[in-house]
Amino acid sequence: MPELSEVRFAQILGQVRKLAKEQGNCISEEQVQDAFAELSLSDDQLSLVYDYLKKHKVGIGEPVDLDDYLTDGEMDYLEAYRKEIMLFGEISEGEKEAMILSAMAGEKASQERLIRFFLPKVADVARLYAGQGVLLEDLIGEGNLALTLGVTMLGAFEHAKESEGALMQMVMDAMERHIQEAVEEADKDKKAAGKVNQVADKARELAGELHRKVTAAELSEETGMSERYIEDAMRMSGFAIEDLEKNP
């Protein structure tokens, strides 16, 4: 087997997950094997890929029940949301195509009706991304914002089917960005908490030795941490590190 490229493996895995989403969050074993053919994965390695996909709500050979991944609170929200958007009434597939064409021509009324038509689809897409550290209602909100903006951009497309696919891609992209931003924010918070805890622990140790609060300069000299690092930690804590003197 050729040497496994982690970068290429990650790229293919991303492509497989994208294909699965396009197919209703389902993919066949044959499609997975074809996607990874260039890497000549062993049966054990393919099994790990299947396990990974299943953990990320991708059905192997048959769709998964996405509601199984929702909390009770998310299920209640989704039910209430669906009841609310049902009040807009239903639109047939024939009407949908006519609406898309009118929306592509810039007709505001058709754009608004098109938004209402796609609201249930946004909720369905949000279920694919639930359980990744963000609220379902926030995912739906981000998707609806992307949908609202997207219908005003349909004039850039030539065909109705092309524009429909582009709209849902905008919705998916918006949800993925929101998840990524949440992950990055959580990582920042984790690093900030680590910095605060580190400074607080060192300040507590030194204060115990001196039997009084310590200054940033004293802590810096004792630990080798820069005064700026210590002061940043103090600000991040809301000046709540009790063994550290506040700057005058």
Short mmCIF file of C-alpha atoms in Angstrom, two decimals:
data_model
loop_
_atom_site.label_atom_id
_atom_site.label_comp_id
_atom_site.label_asym_id
_atom_site.label_seq_id
_atom_site.Cartn_x
_atom_site.Cartn_y
_atom_site.Cartn_z
CA MET A 1 0.00 0.00 0.00
CA PRO A 2 1.41 3.47 -0.85
CA GLU A 3 2.28 5.71 2.05
CA LEU A 4 -0.91 7.18 3.46
CA SER A 5 -1.11 10.94 3.02
CA GLU A 6 -2.97 12.45 5.97
CA VAL A 7 -3.75 15.59 3.98
CA ARG A 8 -5.15 13.65 1.03
CA PHE A 9 -7.06 11.34 3.38
CA ALA A 10 -8.70 14.35 5.04
CA GLN A 11 -9.55 15.84 1.64
CA ILE A 12 -11.23 12.66 0.45
CA LEU A 13 -13.07 12.23 3.73
CA GLY A 14 -14.44 15.75 3.36
CA GLN A 15 -15.56 14.97 -0.19
CA VAL A 16 -17.27 11.80 1.00
CA ARG A 17 -19.17 13.67 3.71
CA LYS A 18 -20.21 16.32 1.18
CA LEU A 19 -21.46 13.66 -1.24
CA ALA A 20 -23.38 11.99 1.58
CA LYS A 21 -25.09 15.27 2.47
CA GLU A 22 -26.11 15.74 -1.15
CA GLN A 23 -27.65 12.24 -1.04
CA GLY A 24 -29.68 12.80 2.11
CA ASN A 25 -26.82 11.99 4.47
CA CYS A 26 -26.42 8.52 3.04
CA ILE A 27 -23.64 6.88 1.05
CA SER A 28 -22.96 3.35 -0.18
CA GLU A 29 -19.93 1.23 0.73
CA GLU A 30 -19.05 1.14 -2.97
CA GLN A 31 -18.99 4.95 -3.17
CA VAL A 32 -16.71 5.11 -0.13
CA GLN A 33 -14.39 2.48 -1.56
CA ASP A 34 -14.26 4.25 -4.93
CA ALA A 35 -13.48 7.58 -3.25
CA PHE A 36 -10.53 6.12 -1.32
CA ALA A 37 -9.33 3.81 -4.12
CA GLU A 38 -6.13 5.79 -4.73
CA LEU A 39 -5.04 5.25 -1.12
CA SER A 40 -5.55 1.46 -1.22
CA LEU A 41 -7.05 1.28 2.26
CA SER A 42 -7.20 -2.05 4.05
CA ASP A 43 -10.51 -3.52 5.25
CA ASP A 44 -9.65 -2.43 8.79
CA GLN A 45 -8.97 1.14 7.65
CA LEU A 46 -12.23 1.22 5.69
CA SER A 47 -14.06 0.00 8.78
CA LEU A 48 -12.65 2.96 10.68
CA VAL A 49 -13.91 5.26 7.92
CA TYR A 50 -17.39 3.72 8.14
CA ASP A 51 -17.37 4.12 11.93
CA TYR A 52 -16.35 7.76 11.57
CA LEU A 53 -19.13 8.44 9.07
CA LYS A 54 -21.75 6.76 11.26
CA LYS A 55 -20.68 8.90 14.22
CA HIS A 56 -21.21 11.95 12.01
CA LYS A 57 -24.76 10.94 11.09
CA VAL A 58 -23.96 9.43 7.71
CA GLY A 59 -25.88 6.27 6.90
CA ILE A 60 -23.93 3.52 5.13
CA GLY A 61 -26.27 2.06 2.54
CA GLU A 62 -29.40 3.47 4.14
CA PRO A 63 -30.44 6.83 5.61
CA VAL A 64 -30.15 7.48 9.34
CA ASP A 65 -32.92 8.95 11.46
CA LEU A 66 -31.53 12.42 12.16
CA ASP A 67 -34.08 13.03 14.90
CA ASP A 68 -32.23 10.44 16.99
CA TYR A 69 -29.36 12.93 17.28
CA LEU A 70 -31.50 15.81 18.57
CA THR A 71 -32.05 16.66 22.22
CA ASP A 72 -35.58 16.85 23.62
CA GLY A 73 -35.32 20.64 23.61
CA GLU A 74 -34.25 20.68 19.96
CA MET A 75 -37.09 18.33 19.05
CA ASP A 76 -39.59 20.65 20.76
CA TYR A 77 -38.13 23.67 18.97
CA LEU A 78 -38.19 21.90 15.61
CA GLU A 79 -41.81 20.84 16.05
CA ALA A 80 -42.87 24.38 16.99
CA TYR A 81 -40.89 25.82 14.08
CA ARG A 82 -42.47 23.43 11.59
CA LYS A 83 -45.96 24.26 12.84
CA GLU A 84 -45.21 27.96 12.44
CA ILE A 85 -43.96 27.73 8.86
CA MET A 86 -46.87 25.46 7.87
CA LEU A 87 -49.09 28.51 8.32
CA PHE A 88 -47.57 29.89 5.12
CA GLY A 89 -49.31 27.17 3.12
CA GLU A 90 -47.89 24.70 0.62
CA ILE A 91 -46.52 25.39 -2.84
CA SER A 92 -46.47 22.79 -5.61
CA GLU A 93 -43.36 21.85 -7.58
CA GLY A 94 -44.84 23.52 -10.65
CA GLU A 95 -45.41 26.74 -8.75
CA LYS A 96 -41.91 26.49 -7.35
CA GLU A 97 -40.29 26.51 -10.80
CA ALA A 98 -42.37 29.49 -11.86
CA MET A 99 -41.43 31.28 -8.64
CA ILE A 100 -37.75 30.61 -9.16
CA LEU A 101 -37.89 32.00 -12.68
CA SER A 102 -39.71 35.12 -11.43
CA ALA A 103 -37.27 35.46 -8.54
CA MET A 104 -34.37 35.17 -10.97
CA ALA A 105 -35.93 38.06 -12.86
CA GLY A 106 -35.88 40.12 -9.66
CA GLU A 107 -39.58 40.01 -8.76
CA LYS A 108 -39.73 40.76 -5.02
CA ALA A 109 -43.04 38.99 -4.33
CA SER A 110 -41.71 35.77 -5.87
CA GLN A 111 -38.48 36.05 -3.90
CA GLU A 112 -40.47 36.32 -0.66
CA ARG A 113 -42.65 33.33 -1.57
CA LEU A 114 -39.55 31.36 -2.52
CA ILE A 115 -38.06 32.01 0.91
CA ARG A 116 -41.21 30.62 2.52
CA PHE A 117 -41.05 27.55 0.25
CA PHE A 118 -37.48 26.74 1.30
CA LEU A 119 -37.91 27.32 5.04
CA PRO A 120 -38.73 23.63 5.73
CA LYS A 121 -35.70 22.59 3.67
CA VAL A 122 -33.49 24.84 5.79
CA ALA A 123 -34.75 23.06 8.90
CA ASP A 124 -33.97 19.69 7.31
CA VAL A 125 -30.43 20.81 6.47
CA ALA A 126 -29.95 22.10 10.03
CA ARG A 127 -30.68 18.59 11.34
CA LEU A 128 -27.62 17.39 9.41
CA TYR A 129 -25.41 19.80 11.33
CA ALA A 130 -26.98 19.45 14.79
CA GLY A 131 -24.90 18.12 17.65
CA GLN A 132 -21.72 19.98 16.69
CA GLY A 133 -21.61 22.45 19.55
CA VAL A 134 -24.17 24.98 18.33
CA LEU A 135 -27.90 25.35 18.91
CA LEU A 136 -30.29 23.98 16.30
CA GLU A 137 -32.22 27.24 16.32
CA ASP A 138 -29.01 29.16 15.59
CA LEU A 139 -28.27 26.88 12.65
CA ILE A 140 -31.77 27.47 11.29
CA GLY A 141 -31.36 31.20 11.84
CA GLU A 142 -28.06 31.26 9.94
CA GLY A 143 -29.60 29.18 7.16
CA ASN A 144 -32.60 31.48 6.87
CA LEU A 145 -30.35 34.54 6.64
CA ALA A 146 -28.36 32.89 3.85
CA LEU A 147 -31.60 31.95 2.10
CA THR A 148 -32.95 35.50 2.34
CA LEU A 149 -29.75 36.89 0.83
CA GLY A 150 -29.50 34.10 -1.72
CA VAL A 151 -32.87 34.70 -3.38
CA THR A 152 -31.71 38.22 -4.27
CA MET A 153 -28.71 36.75 -6.12
CA LEU A 154 -30.54 34.28 -8.34
CA GLY A 155 -30.26 36.57 -11.37
CA ALA A 156 -26.67 35.37 -11.73
CA PHE A 157 -27.87 31.90 -12.77
CA GLU A 158 -29.24 30.75 -16.13
CA HIS A 159 -31.40 27.78 -15.11
CA ALA A 160 -33.94 27.26 -12.34
CA LYS A 161 -32.48 23.90 -11.21
CA GLU A 162 -29.01 25.42 -11.03
CA SER A 163 -30.27 28.27 -8.86
CA GLU A 164 -32.10 25.91 -6.50
CA GLY A 165 -28.92 23.93 -5.87
CA ALA A 166 -26.98 27.15 -5.34
CA LEU A 167 -29.49 28.35 -2.75
CA MET A 168 -29.17 25.21 -0.66
CA GLN A 169 -25.38 25.33 -0.97
CA MET A 170 -25.45 28.87 0.42
CA VAL A 171 -27.53 27.59 3.33
CA MET A 172 -25.08 24.74 4.02
CA ASP A 173 -22.07 27.05 3.73
CA ALA A 174 -23.63 29.48 6.24
CA MET A 175 -24.21 26.70 8.77
CA GLU A 176 -20.69 25.33 8.32
CA ARG A 177 -19.21 28.82 8.84
CA HIS A 178 -21.27 29.24 11.99
CA ILE A 179 -20.02 25.93 13.37
CA GLN A 180 -16.42 26.79 12.49
CA GLU A 181 -16.71 30.20 14.17
CA ALA A 182 -18.17 28.55 17.27
CA VAL A 183 -15.30 26.05 17.36
CA GLU A 184 -12.74 28.83 17.01
CA GLU A 185 -14.43 30.90 19.71
CA ALA A 186 -14.54 27.91 22.04
CA ASP A 187 -10.84 27.33 21.39
CA LYS A 188 -10.08 30.97 22.24
CA ASP A 189 -12.11 30.68 25.44
CA LYS A 190 -10.26 27.49 26.36
CA LYS A 191 -6.88 29.13 25.81
CA ALA A 192 -7.95 32.20 27.77
CA ALA A 193 -9.14 30.03 30.66
CA GLY A 194 -5.84 28.16 30.59
CA LYS A 195 -3.89 31.42 30.77
CA VAL A 196 -6.01 32.74 33.66
CA ASN A 197 -5.70 29.48 35.61
CA GLN A 198 -1.96 29.36 35.06
CA VAL A 199 -1.43 32.90 36.34
CA ALA A 200 -3.89 32.40 39.22
CA ASP A 201 -2.10 29.21 40.35
CA LYS A 202 1.34 30.84 40.26
CA ALA A 203 0.03 33.94 42.02
CA ARG A 204 -1.51 31.76 44.76
CA GLU A 205 1.78 29.93 45.29
CA LEU A 206 3.83 33.12 45.55
CA ALA A 207 1.23 34.86 47.71
CA GLY A 208 1.33 31.89 50.07
CA GLU A 209 5.07 32.28 50.42
CA LEU A 210 4.93 36.04 50.94
CA HIS A 211 1.69 36.01 52.98
CA ARG A 212 0.25 38.84 50.91
CA LYS A 213 -1.00 39.67 47.43
CA VAL A 214 1.70 39.92 44.79
CA THR A 215 2.28 42.34 41.95
CA ALA A 216 2.59 41.49 38.26
CA ALA A 217 6.25 42.50 38.41
CA GLU A 218 6.97 40.16 41.32
CA LEU A 219 5.14 37.28 39.67
CA SER A 220 6.99 37.92 36.42
CA GLU A 221 10.36 37.87 38.15
CA GLU A 222 9.51 34.69 40.04
CA THR A 223 7.99 32.70 37.14
CA GLY A 224 9.56 34.12 33.98
CA MET A 225 6.14 35.01 32.57
CA SER A 226 6.09 38.47 31.05
CA GLU A 227 4.22 41.23 32.87
CA ARG A 228 2.11 41.73 29.74
CA TYR A 229 1.10 38.05 29.79
CA ILE A 230 0.15 38.34 33.46
CA GLU A 231 -1.78 41.58 32.94
CA ASP A 232 -3.63 40.04 29.98
CA ALA A 233 -4.68 37.14 32.20
CA MET A 234 -5.83 39.61 34.85
CA ARG A 235 -8.00 41.46 32.32
CA MET A 236 -9.41 38.20 30.94
CA SER A 237 -10.48 37.22 34.45
CA GLY A 238 -12.26 40.55 34.93
CA PHE A 239 -9.57 41.44 37.50
CA ALA A 240 -10.74 38.56 39.65
CA ILE A 241 -7.42 36.84 40.39
CA GLU A 242 -7.57 37.45 44.13
CA ASP A 243 -3.88 36.88 44.93
CA LEU A 244 -2.72 39.40 42.31
CA GLU A 245 -2.62 43.13 42.96
CA LYS A 246 -4.51 45.28 40.47
CA ASN A 247 -2.43 47.87 38.70
CA PRO A 248 -2.88 51.30 40.20
#
